[in-house]
Amino acid sequence: MKFSNYKILIPALALLAGSTMPGCKPGKAGSSVDADAAQKVYVAPGKYDEIYTFMSGGFSGQVAAYGIPSGRLLKVIPVFSQNPENGYGYSEETKPMLNTSHGFVAWDDSHHPELSKTNGEDDGRWLFINGNNTPRIARIDLTTFKTTEIIELPNIGGNHASPFCTENTEYVVGNTRFSQPLDNAGNDVPIDSYKKNFKGAVSFVKVDKETGGMKLAFQLIVPPFNYDLAHAGKGPSHDWMFFTCYNTEQANTLLEVNASQRDKDFVMAINWKKAEELILAGKGTKIPVKYAHNVYSDKTHSATSTIEKETQILDVTKFPGLVYYMPCPKSPHGVDVTPDGESIVASGKLAAVIPVFSYKKMLDAIAKKAYDGMIDGNLPVLKYEAVLRGEVKKPGLGPLHTEFDDKGFAYTTMFVSSEVVKWKVDNLEIIDRAPVFYSPGHLSIPGGDSKKPYGKYVIVMDKITKDRYLPTGPELSQAAQLFDISGNKMKLLLDFPTIGEPHYAQSIPADKIVKNQVKFFKLAENTNPYAVKSEKETKVVRTGKRVDVYMTAMRSHLAPDNIEGIQVGDDVYIHITNLEQDWDVPHGFAIKGANNAELLIMPGETSTLKWNPYQQGIVPFYCTDFCSALHQEMQGYFRVSPAGSKVPVKFSIGVNPVTQ
Ligand code: RUQ
Ligand code: CUA
């Protein structure tokens, strides 16, 4: 890095850093909402919202489901982080979900929820989300709102450009933010050998059409840029996947400055169909890796974790026609494809225009070899003018992400100038701009990245809220803002705070989800090896130092409720089956002093809490969920005796001991 360059860049960077727009204070534009705004977001008691919005929790590692237009939080769905609220990641059944090649990783940084697609439309079956930190992709089943699968991705660092579905969810695709040496390459290399030893890897995870089951099909080895975001083509561009990349300078220190040297970085276009053909033709190279694949079953109510040992790769420099680069002004972030699949919109964080690329022109430029040089010897860079359909001029400062409505308009967030800009997709003219508070990242329109946007609302996720809410100490809430986009002008309707940092959200009309809801799990189908189907079957079994308690929960008692013969130093596994067969009747389970969590057991489900009693005494346990008028009576005791004690195993409920 030359020091003079550093000085030139300072003003641009200062602009980015000082992006909180101190000029925009509540009481000015932010408070000027129309008189009918309240009516438009009011969902009367007992009524349902029109839309579900699934918002990433960022560093909370979870996903939150909100109702729109009310902004009501419906549920936090635990994904990558342990959740003591319901025992996810604490119960014996769910611990394997958080297993990785690095061991148990009970946290992640989740950015991009992605609804599964059929014919390019959101089908409401599954929601995928990336773990950015320990690279993973999770799948949430939208019939149960449970995380049912997590697959780790080898060979990459920072699974940020992820997970984006192809048009029929043939694949969910992810790409690396922090290029690194491949896992098997002998990682002990000097960091300044970056250009030589570091690689990018694009992961293609195959999704089973019936079950949603994921499988790492192959990885494409690409130059060591920082890959930021992605979107699949659709319609005519079905076979292609588009990625933004920054740091095409391939810097490895002070990226703030060194990765902003070039006037243009790239949108990388990958012909995934062609890559798939090459893999099917046996052109892939198998390499050893290590990654976890964790699957949860609604029948055993348990997860299994398998460590996979191999993947196959294709080095894109060896297969011409797989990869092309479209130059894109200044450190592009989001890349979005119009509903008709014809235009590709990329947003340069430091750029003064929004370039809109034409898919048709891209194909022409490839056919005519309208190249502007090569990367790594033989990866063509297409000429900017040859692929450009046009530029949205003077959109604002710091364009990041774009989504589309049902009427031919695009909406782009401006991080630095804190606004959303509405423009017309066909003539690229700006129609409207609305201030937001403050520094928006992503935005979400129901169906807004699909072939058939539903439109009506845009939800903008703000990184900074400053003075918008009652203060809560040094950490202030991040927030979403809801706009009505049914008319010509965007109208602010509502602000609501969010869980963690919402990066992206996907929104879908509620009827696509509601009709498939599972209300309880059928007890008859429960194949958990520790399930008991009636109180008569409950028991306590000692095997050496291991004690298995087979317990049931039912309004309003736990059976058995008095358990003796437990000893200090035992490994006690309490397996609780919730016998209820009705909607909305979970039972909880907690033990005094257990350094684990509580469990929340759904009707028909079995969950297991592991407990290590470390001192003798009488230890109460109870149901934590106020389940009935006699919930407070739903309790019991363990008697813990010293190790080696002669107190026999004994358990009972009611006046008559169940058995012994
Ligand atoms: S990002 S604020 Cu992690 Cu999707 Cu753009
Ligand atoms: Cu069961 Cu309270």
XYZ file of C-alpha atoms and ligand atoms in Angstrom:
667
model
C 0.000 0.000 0.000
C 1.227 3.458 -0.842
C 0.660 6.025 1.838
C -0.485 8.661 -0.630
C -3.388 6.437 -1.656
C -4.382 6.124 1.940
C -4.716 9.894 2.198
C -6.840 10.137 -0.901
C -9.189 7.526 0.422
C -9.715 9.066 3.814
C -12.553 11.400 2.769
C -14.540 8.564 1.168
C -14.068 6.357 4.186
C -14.884 9.111 6.610
C -18.127 9.510 4.729
C -18.914 5.867 5.298
C -17.961 5.970 8.952
C -19.928 9.121 9.618
C -23.028 7.669 8.139
C -25.371 8.133 11.032
C -26.762 11.306 9.510
C -26.924 13.484 12.593
C -29.131 15.851 10.600
C -32.016 13.400 10.570
C -33.708 13.708 13.942
C -37.062 12.375 14.962
C -39.619 15.108 14.930
C -38.659 15.999 11.382
C -39.284 13.779 8.394
C -39.263 10.632 10.486
C -42.328 11.532 12.431
C -44.375 12.777 9.537
C -46.561 9.756 8.953
C -49.977 9.933 7.354
C -53.037 10.014 9.575
C -54.125 6.602 8.321
C -50.772 4.910 9.120
C -52.046 3.547 12.438
C -55.055 2.009 10.747
C -52.872 0.346 8.134
C -50.732 -1.470 10.699
C -53.514 -2.200 13.170
C -54.330 -5.878 13.347
C -57.357 -6.225 15.577
C -57.129 -8.547 18.591
C -57.743 -12.115 17.492
C -56.941 -11.384 13.833
C -53.940 -12.672 11.923
C -51.301 -10.641 10.173
C -51.224 -10.764 6.388
C -47.513 -11.578 5.998
C -44.789 -13.520 7.769
C -41.371 -11.877 7.793
C -38.417 -14.060 8.695
C -35.578 -11.890 9.919
C -32.036 -12.977 10.620
C -30.793 -12.378 14.142
C -27.246 -11.527 13.062
C -24.946 -12.151 16.009
C -27.804 -13.737 17.975
C -27.426 -16.687 15.580
C -31.199 -17.131 15.373
C -34.141 -16.259 13.127
C -37.146 -14.238 14.258
C -40.613 -14.516 12.722
C -42.696 -11.332 12.722
C -46.221 -10.603 11.609
C -46.657 -7.805 9.081
C -48.139 -5.198 9.056
C -48.305 -5.210 12.874
C -44.580 -5.823 13.444
C -45.492 -8.264 16.218
C -42.768 -10.736 17.142
C -44.254 -14.229 16.779
C -41.331 -16.496 17.526
C -37.577 -16.671 17.861
C -36.524 -19.822 16.033
C -33.288 -21.186 17.484
C -30.840 -22.107 14.732
C -27.134 -21.736 15.496
C -27.284 -20.636 19.127
C -28.294 -22.571 22.197
C -31.652 -21.410 23.464
C -32.311 -21.953 27.184
C -35.880 -20.848 26.600
C -36.754 -24.230 25.133
C -33.634 -26.349 25.607
C -32.482 -26.235 21.947
C -28.795 -27.141 21.964
C -29.075 -28.168 25.644
C -31.244 -31.269 25.414
C -29.543 -34.545 24.542
C -31.723 -34.761 21.429
C -30.717 -31.363 20.005
C -27.051 -31.086 21.073
C -25.901 -32.851 17.855
C -27.439 -29.999 15.808
C -24.600 -27.721 16.914
C -21.790 -30.170 16.281
C -19.129 -29.080 13.772
C -15.672 -30.213 12.669
C -14.448 -27.834 15.413
C -16.567 -29.559 18.032
C -19.673 -28.089 19.663
C -20.137 -24.504 18.419
C -23.162 -23.040 20.188
C -23.275 -19.695 18.422
C -23.046 -18.159 14.989
C -23.640 -15.017 12.995
C -26.721 -15.471 10.806
C -27.292 -13.105 7.885
C -29.511 -14.261 5.043
C -32.806 -16.098 5.422
C -33.836 -17.622 2.092
C -37.221 -19.189 1.387
C -37.268 -22.293 -0.787
C -38.492 -21.661 -4.312
C -40.537 -23.546 -6.879
C -40.590 -22.074 -10.392
C -38.872 -19.037 -8.970
C -41.660 -18.357 -6.462
C -41.530 -18.709 -2.687
C -43.228 -22.021 -1.895
C -43.367 -21.717 1.910
C -41.765 -25.119 2.569
C -38.374 -24.338 4.073
C -36.274 -21.430 5.184
C -32.512 -21.624 4.769
C -30.081 -19.413 6.656
C -26.305 -19.061 6.726
C -23.928 -19.207 9.637
C -21.231 -16.749 8.633
C -18.691 -17.528 11.336
C -18.293 -21.311 11.463
C -19.479 -21.808 7.901
C -22.853 -23.547 7.958
C -26.226 -23.589 6.223
C -29.329 -24.435 8.228
C -32.754 -25.499 7.051
C -35.858 -24.644 9.046
C -39.011 -26.660 8.418
C -41.864 -24.161 8.126
C -44.476 -26.754 9.110
C -42.965 -26.896 12.615
C -40.781 -23.744 12.759
C -37.918 -25.971 13.904
C -34.372 -26.155 12.598
C -34.196 -29.625 11.112
C -30.840 -29.697 9.353
C -27.443 -27.980 9.514
C -24.623 -28.658 7.086
C -21.127 -27.287 7.609
C -19.123 -26.099 4.594
C -15.440 -27.016 4.321
C -12.686 -25.001 2.595
C -14.142 -21.567 3.303
C -14.022 -18.771 5.852
C -17.025 -16.537 6.378
C -20.047 -18.089 4.685
C -21.504 -14.698 3.785
C -22.631 -14.923 0.145
C -25.054 -17.594 1.279
C -27.519 -19.334 1.130
C -29.145 -18.430 -2.159
C -31.517 -20.834 -3.913
C -31.575 -21.578 -7.608
C -34.956 -21.210 -9.304
C -36.359 -24.570 -8.191
C -34.194 -24.977 -5.102
C -32.071 -27.442 -7.049
C -29.212 -26.065 -4.966
C -28.620 -23.656 -2.149
C -25.371 -21.916 -2.910
C -22.812 -20.218 -0.688
C -19.501 -18.513 -1.255
C -16.600 -17.516 0.937
C -16.098 -14.056 2.352
C -12.622 -14.772 3.705
C -10.679 -16.706 1.108
C -8.248 -19.122 2.729
C -6.041 -22.065 1.774
C -8.093 -25.214 1.095
C -8.479 -27.282 4.259
C -6.186 -30.078 3.078
C -3.501 -27.796 1.617
C -1.258 -27.552 4.653
C -2.543 -24.365 6.202
C 0.658 -23.296 7.890
C 1.639 -20.720 5.253
C 2.752 -17.079 5.510
C -0.289 -14.798 5.361
C 1.469 -12.639 2.790
C 1.511 -15.609 0.422
C -2.213 -14.785 0.030
C -2.232 -14.462 -3.748
C -0.522 -17.792 -4.192
C -1.972 -19.982 -1.475
C -5.439 -18.645 -0.728
C -8.535 -19.686 -2.689
C -12.230 -19.008 -2.877
C -14.682 -21.923 -2.909
C -18.309 -21.787 -4.076
C -20.391 -24.488 -2.409
C -23.327 -26.106 -4.210
C -25.571 -27.886 -1.738
C -28.123 -30.151 -3.409
C -31.612 -30.051 -1.909
C -33.883 -33.092 -2.067
C -37.191 -32.139 -3.720
C -39.320 -34.218 -1.359
C -37.580 -34.025 2.000
C -35.478 -30.881 1.698
C -32.454 -32.967 2.752
C -29.148 -31.222 1.955
C -25.980 -32.708 0.507
C -22.764 -30.914 -0.422
C -22.635 -31.786 -4.134
C -19.491 -29.935 -5.217
C -17.355 -26.825 -4.767
C -15.912 -24.564 -7.446
C -12.441 -23.239 -6.728
C -12.266 -19.543 -7.684
C -9.762 -16.674 -7.249
C -9.179 -15.450 -3.690
C -11.480 -12.428 -3.695
C -13.949 -11.590 -0.939
C -17.321 -12.856 -2.143
C -20.090 -10.835 -0.606
C -23.554 -11.657 -1.872
C -25.287 -13.665 -4.531
C -28.509 -14.321 -6.362
C -29.528 -16.988 -8.811
C -30.800 -16.210 -12.258
C -34.393 -17.051 -13.119
C -36.429 -17.520 -16.278
C -33.976 -16.948 -19.152
C -31.005 -16.720 -16.776
C -32.005 -19.896 -14.887
C -28.616 -21.587 -15.417
C -26.557 -18.772 -13.897
C -25.592 -17.627 -10.457
C -24.258 -14.107 -9.801
C -21.891 -13.101 -6.999
C -20.455 -9.772 -5.992
C -16.804 -9.691 -5.093
C -14.696 -7.013 -3.485
C -11.035 -7.028 -2.591
C -10.209 -8.052 -6.124
C -6.908 -6.353 -5.224
C -6.309 -9.543 -3.188
C -5.055 -7.556 -0.231
C -4.559 -9.243 3.110
C -3.995 -6.273 5.389
C -5.881 -3.041 6.131
C -8.631 -3.968 3.696
C -10.478 -0.791 4.606
C -7.984 0.986 2.392
C -6.268 -1.677 0.328
C -9.436 -3.337 -0.931
C -10.792 -0.023 -2.222
C -8.005 0.790 -4.674
C -9.605 -0.303 -7.877
C -12.154 1.694 -9.687
C -14.131 -1.421 -10.405
C -14.497 -4.800 -8.776
C -16.700 -7.518 -10.226
C -19.926 -9.380 -10.460
C -18.876 -12.964 -11.039
C -21.277 -14.947 -13.238
C -21.149 -18.724 -12.908
C -22.881 -21.130 -15.262
C -23.936 -23.624 -12.564
C -25.739 -25.858 -15.028
C -22.482 -26.363 -16.883
C -20.649 -27.016 -13.615
C -23.276 -29.616 -12.727
C -22.784 -31.310 -16.120
C -19.036 -31.433 -15.600
C -19.509 -32.985 -12.179
C -21.966 -35.558 -13.569
C -19.418 -36.335 -16.297
C -16.917 -37.196 -13.582
C -14.655 -34.160 -13.995
C -14.640 -33.356 -10.285
C -11.595 -34.040 -8.121
C -12.278 -35.702 -4.792
C -10.414 -34.182 -1.888
C -10.359 -35.028 1.805
C -12.171 -32.578 4.081
C -13.998 -32.689 7.378
C -17.443 -31.227 7.924
C -20.472 -31.980 10.050
C -23.890 -32.825 8.683
C -26.607 -32.710 11.330
C -30.143 -33.931 10.765
C -33.145 -33.737 13.084
C -36.053 -36.174 12.821
C -39.639 -35.382 13.783
C -40.203 -39.067 14.468
C -37.351 -39.745 16.887
C -37.414 -36.081 17.967
C -33.633 -36.368 17.901
C -30.721 -35.155 15.825
C -27.771 -37.125 14.547
C -24.437 -35.631 13.554
C -22.208 -37.247 10.943
C -18.705 -36.066 10.138
C -18.279 -36.237 6.350
C -14.799 -36.838 4.980
C -14.796 -35.933 1.319
C -15.972 -33.410 -1.240
C -15.363 -32.872 -4.917
C -14.004 -29.731 -6.445
C -13.654 -28.184 -9.891
C -10.910 -25.654 -10.517
C -12.720 -23.115 -12.720
C -9.490 -22.060 -14.463
C -9.358 -25.541 -16.026
C -12.874 -25.424 -17.505
C -13.471 -22.515 -19.884
C -17.015 -21.210 -20.071
C -17.856 -21.649 -16.389
C -16.967 -18.221 -15.041
C -17.086 -14.636 -16.381
C -16.513 -11.352 -14.599
C -18.560 -8.195 -15.141
C -16.779 -5.046 -13.947
C -18.781 -3.246 -11.279
C -18.006 0.148 -9.737
C -16.359 0.309 -6.323
C -16.709 -2.516 -3.828
C -20.081 -4.002 -4.763
C -22.202 -5.450 -1.982
C -25.667 -6.675 -3.020
C -26.499 -8.284 -6.356
C -30.139 -8.751 -7.281
C -31.903 -10.175 -10.319
C -35.119 -8.621 -11.660
C -38.298 -10.773 -11.565
C -38.064 -11.396 -15.335
C -34.492 -12.657 -14.929
C -33.215 -10.202 -17.581
C -31.369 -7.624 -15.478
C -28.750 -7.905 -12.789
C -28.508 -5.007 -10.342
C -25.274 -4.586 -8.391
C -24.661 -2.037 -5.679
C -21.193 -0.588 -5.126
C -20.856 0.615 -1.539
C -18.586 3.465 -2.657
C -20.143 4.005 -6.089
C -22.117 7.008 -7.322
C -24.348 5.009 -9.683
C -26.209 1.700 -9.613
C -25.155 -0.331 -12.639
C -27.826 -2.541 -14.182
C -26.406 -5.356 -16.295
C -28.271 -7.085 -19.073
C -28.307 -10.857 -19.141
C -28.833 -10.819 -22.906
C -25.894 -8.480 -23.416
C -23.793 -10.687 -21.177
C -24.464 -13.658 -23.453
C -23.663 -11.505 -26.534
C -20.438 -10.271 -24.973
C -19.435 -13.857 -24.218
C -20.253 -14.945 -27.785
C -18.345 -12.002 -29.282
C -15.476 -12.360 -26.812
C -15.859 -8.699 -25.807
C -13.161 -9.115 -23.181
C -11.340 -6.594 -21.090
C -8.536 -8.879 -19.964
C -8.329 -12.120 -18.036
C -8.107 -13.110 -14.396
C -5.722 -15.912 -13.458
C -4.780 -16.385 -17.120
C -8.073 -17.544 -18.592
C -11.126 -16.242 -16.708
C -12.568 -13.540 -18.989
C -13.438 -10.076 -17.737
C -16.253 -8.793 -19.967
C -16.232 -5.180 -21.139
C -18.314 -2.950 -18.860
C -20.050 -1.180 -21.758
C -20.733 -4.493 -23.464
C -22.721 -5.921 -20.532
C -24.275 -2.754 -19.141
C -27.961 -2.047 -19.785
C -27.684 1.289 -18.031
C -26.956 3.071 -14.782
C -29.339 4.497 -12.230
C -27.840 7.981 -11.930
C -27.412 9.851 -8.645
C -29.313 7.341 -6.559
C -27.832 8.509 -3.245
C -24.810 7.439 -1.221
C -23.800 3.896 -0.399
C -26.236 1.699 -2.342
C -26.447 -1.769 -0.778
C -29.457 -3.920 -1.641
C -32.366 -3.963 -4.096
C -35.722 -5.749 -4.171
C -38.631 -5.551 -6.594
C -42.384 -5.029 -6.396
C -45.212 -6.366 -8.559
C -45.491 -3.208 -10.660
C -42.094 -2.922 -12.306
C -40.294 -0.902 -9.642
C -37.068 -1.504 -7.777
C -36.204 -0.282 -4.272
C -32.599 0.211 -3.201
C -31.234 0.959 0.267
C -28.668 3.755 0.627
C -26.549 3.091 3.671
C -24.681 6.389 3.781
C -27.493 8.780 2.886
C -30.001 6.738 4.979
C -32.800 6.402 2.472
C -34.676 4.028 0.224
C -34.792 4.938 -3.430
C -37.548 3.742 -5.725
C -36.735 3.488 -9.407
C -38.326 2.132 -12.507
C -36.792 -1.097 -13.765
C -37.375 -0.429 -17.484
C -36.032 3.138 -17.821
C -33.893 3.317 -14.656
C -35.502 6.597 -13.614
C -35.813 7.535 -9.976
C -39.444 7.919 -8.907
C -39.281 8.520 -5.177
C -36.983 8.540 -2.167
C -37.833 8.094 1.504
C -35.585 8.798 4.496
C -35.022 5.946 6.946
C -33.619 6.018 10.482
C -30.748 5.190 10.108
C -28.232 3.446 7.853
C -30.300 0.740 6.204
C -28.760 -2.590 5.226
C -31.129 -4.965 3.511
C -34.775 -4.466 2.679
C -37.520 -7.020 2.112
C -40.595 -6.951 -0.089
C -42.869 -10.009 0.103
C -41.672 -12.167 -2.800
C -39.253 -9.335 -3.611
C -36.421 -11.510 -4.923
C -38.724 -13.994 -6.656
C -40.310 -14.246 -10.076
C -43.636 -13.026 -8.731
C -43.335 -10.281 -6.133
C -46.397 -9.782 -3.964
C -45.435 -6.175 -3.282
C -47.539 -3.939 -1.024
C -44.914 -3.456 1.711
C -41.217 -2.922 2.062
C -39.519 -3.677 5.360
C -36.229 -1.833 5.751
C -33.703 -3.028 8.309
C -31.719 -0.274 9.968
C -28.266 -0.774 11.437
C -28.412 2.242 13.693
C -31.389 3.728 15.545
C -29.805 6.445 17.716
C -32.697 8.371 19.218
C -35.671 6.494 17.755
C -36.519 4.468 20.860
C -36.416 4.815 24.602
C -32.737 4.504 25.480
C -31.519 1.171 26.846
C -28.012 1.981 28.044
C -25.043 1.951 25.662
C -26.589 -0.717 23.449
C -29.514 0.585 21.485
C -31.993 -1.526 19.614
C -31.703 -2.109 15.903
C -34.886 -1.848 13.998
C -37.134 -2.464 11.062
C -39.263 0.154 9.351
C -42.377 -0.692 7.428
C -43.420 1.264 4.338
C -46.578 1.058 2.316
C -45.493 0.800 -1.332
C -48.902 0.270 -2.894
C -49.035 3.839 -4.206
C -46.654 6.012 -6.179
C -44.948 7.378 -3.085
C -43.524 5.244 -0.302
C -45.296 5.868 2.988
C -43.732 5.178 6.350
C -46.149 3.208 8.546
C -44.266 1.752 11.484
C -40.947 1.313 13.318
C -40.314 -1.805 15.374
C -37.218 -3.030 17.225
C -35.696 -6.376 16.293
C -33.788 -9.293 17.831
C -29.999 -9.080 17.418
C -28.914 -7.424 14.201
C -31.336 -8.059 11.382
C -29.316 -8.402 8.197
C -31.800 -9.666 5.695
C -35.413 -10.801 5.881
C -37.687 -12.690 3.561
C -41.408 -12.073 3.623
C -44.214 -14.275 2.390
C -48.034 -14.113 2.385
C -49.186 -15.955 5.505
C -51.584 -18.326 3.734
C -48.636 -20.123 2.125
C -47.418 -21.109 5.608
C -50.556 -21.342 7.750
C -52.150 -24.166 5.795
C -49.222 -26.532 6.430
C -48.865 -26.066 10.180
C -48.209 -29.084 12.399
C -50.233 -28.620 15.597
C -48.814 -31.494 17.618
C -46.688 -34.587 17.084
C -48.534 -37.890 16.985
C -47.595 -39.908 20.037
C -48.167 -43.155 18.138
C -45.452 -42.105 15.650
C -42.895 -41.145 18.303
C -39.923 -43.515 17.875
C -37.571 -41.874 20.339
C -35.900 -44.865 22.062
C -36.685 -43.339 25.454
C -40.313 -42.435 24.737
C -43.037 -43.857 26.962
C -46.588 -43.783 25.668
C -48.445 -43.935 29.000
C -47.855 -43.371 32.694
C -47.896 -47.124 33.251
C -44.659 -47.418 31.283
C -42.730 -44.853 33.313
C -39.681 -46.201 35.138
C -36.247 -45.481 36.559
C -33.399 -47.722 35.449
C -29.906 -47.731 36.926
C -27.002 -49.091 34.815
C -23.807 -48.578 36.800
C -23.454 -44.811 37.302
C -26.027 -44.054 34.629
C -29.651 -43.551 35.615
C -32.408 -43.263 32.994
C -35.670 -41.726 34.150
C -38.562 -42.413 31.767
C -41.037 -39.687 32.682
C -44.311 -38.402 31.282
C -45.910 -34.968 31.403
C -49.641 -34.399 31.303
C -51.922 -31.727 32.746
C -51.189 -31.400 35.628
C -48.536 -33.819 36.835
C -45.183 -35.290 36.013
C -44.935 -39.066 36.468
C -43.199 -40.273 38.500
C -43.005 -37.338 40.908
C -40.937 -38.836 43.757
C -37.660 -40.450 42.759
C -35.178 -41.929 45.233
C -31.946 -43.868 44.862
C -30.067 -41.203 42.878
C -26.438 -40.817 44.008
C -23.903 -38.030 43.976
C -21.794 -38.331 40.794
C -24.448 -40.164 38.764
C -25.187 -39.303 35.140
C -28.934 -38.882 35.284
C -30.858 -38.685 32.022
C -34.439 -37.541 32.429
C -36.426 -38.430 29.303
C -39.770 -36.682 29.333
C -42.549 -37.530 26.922
C -45.353 -35.008 26.670
C -48.473 -37.184 26.379
C -50.767 -34.348 25.303
C -52.337 -34.616 21.856
C -53.611 -31.109 21.431
C -52.368 -27.795 19.978
C -50.516 -25.364 22.200
C -49.960 -27.566 25.261
C -46.201 -27.779 25.808
C -44.883 -28.711 29.237
C -41.636 -27.466 30.698
C -39.106 -29.241 32.894
C -36.485 -27.801 35.216
C -34.352 -29.084 38.126
C -33.021 -26.930 40.956
C -29.330 -26.196 40.445
C -28.995 -28.100 37.153
C -26.312 -26.252 35.206
C -27.990 -26.927 31.900
C -31.290 -25.365 30.824
C -34.950 -26.042 31.042
C -36.743 -28.121 28.446
C -39.912 -27.186 26.655
C -41.516 -30.362 25.362
C -44.083 -30.143 22.576
C -47.182 -32.363 22.621
C -46.194 -35.881 21.530
C -42.460 -35.141 21.764
C -39.723 -36.677 23.934
C -36.828 -34.553 25.267
C -33.952 -35.457 27.524
C -32.153 -33.364 30.124
C -28.818 -34.587 31.430
C -28.201 -33.827 35.096
C -25.178 -34.473 37.315
C -26.189 -34.191 40.961
C -23.083 -33.088 42.845
C -24.317 -32.999 46.430
C -26.757 -34.970 48.539
C -30.158 -33.592 49.345
C -33.736 -33.266 48.246
C -33.963 -31.558 44.865
C -37.255 -30.286 43.472
C -38.211 -30.355 39.805
C -41.216 -28.776 38.118
C -42.999 -27.750 34.938
C -41.964 -24.266 33.796
C -44.815 -23.548 31.379
C -48.083 -22.388 32.925
C -50.084 -25.163 31.312
C -53.291 -25.395 33.320
C -55.055 -24.132 36.416
C -53.046 -26.651 38.447
C -49.726 -25.920 36.755
C -48.205 -24.865 40.063
C -48.930 -28.389 41.335
C -46.890 -29.912 38.500
C -43.784 -30.765 40.517
C -41.750 -33.538 42.140
C -38.598 -34.396 44.105
C -35.357 -36.258 43.635
C -33.639 -37.695 46.687
C -29.891 -37.591 46.129
C -27.888 -39.864 48.449
C -24.101 -40.081 48.864
C -22.179 -42.127 46.298
C -22.300 -45.836 47.181
C -25.433 -45.397 49.333
C -27.735 -48.384 49.943
C -30.929 -46.373 49.268
C -32.730 -48.386 46.577
C -34.063 -46.930 43.324
C -37.689 -46.122 44.032
C -40.260 -43.980 42.245
C -43.923 -43.265 42.681
C -46.829 -40.993 42.031
C -49.982 -40.545 44.076
C -50.962 -42.601 47.100
C -50.205 -45.875 45.388
C -46.669 -46.401 44.225
C -46.723 -47.058 40.465
C -44.529 -50.111 40.787
C -41.223 -51.484 41.966
S -25.148 -8.019 4.565
S -26.162 -4.913 4.937
Cu -24.450 -9.471 5.847
Cu -26.403 -9.204 3.709
Cu -25.772 -6.367 3.406
Cu -47.107 -28.506 32.632
Cu -47.114 -26.489 33.756
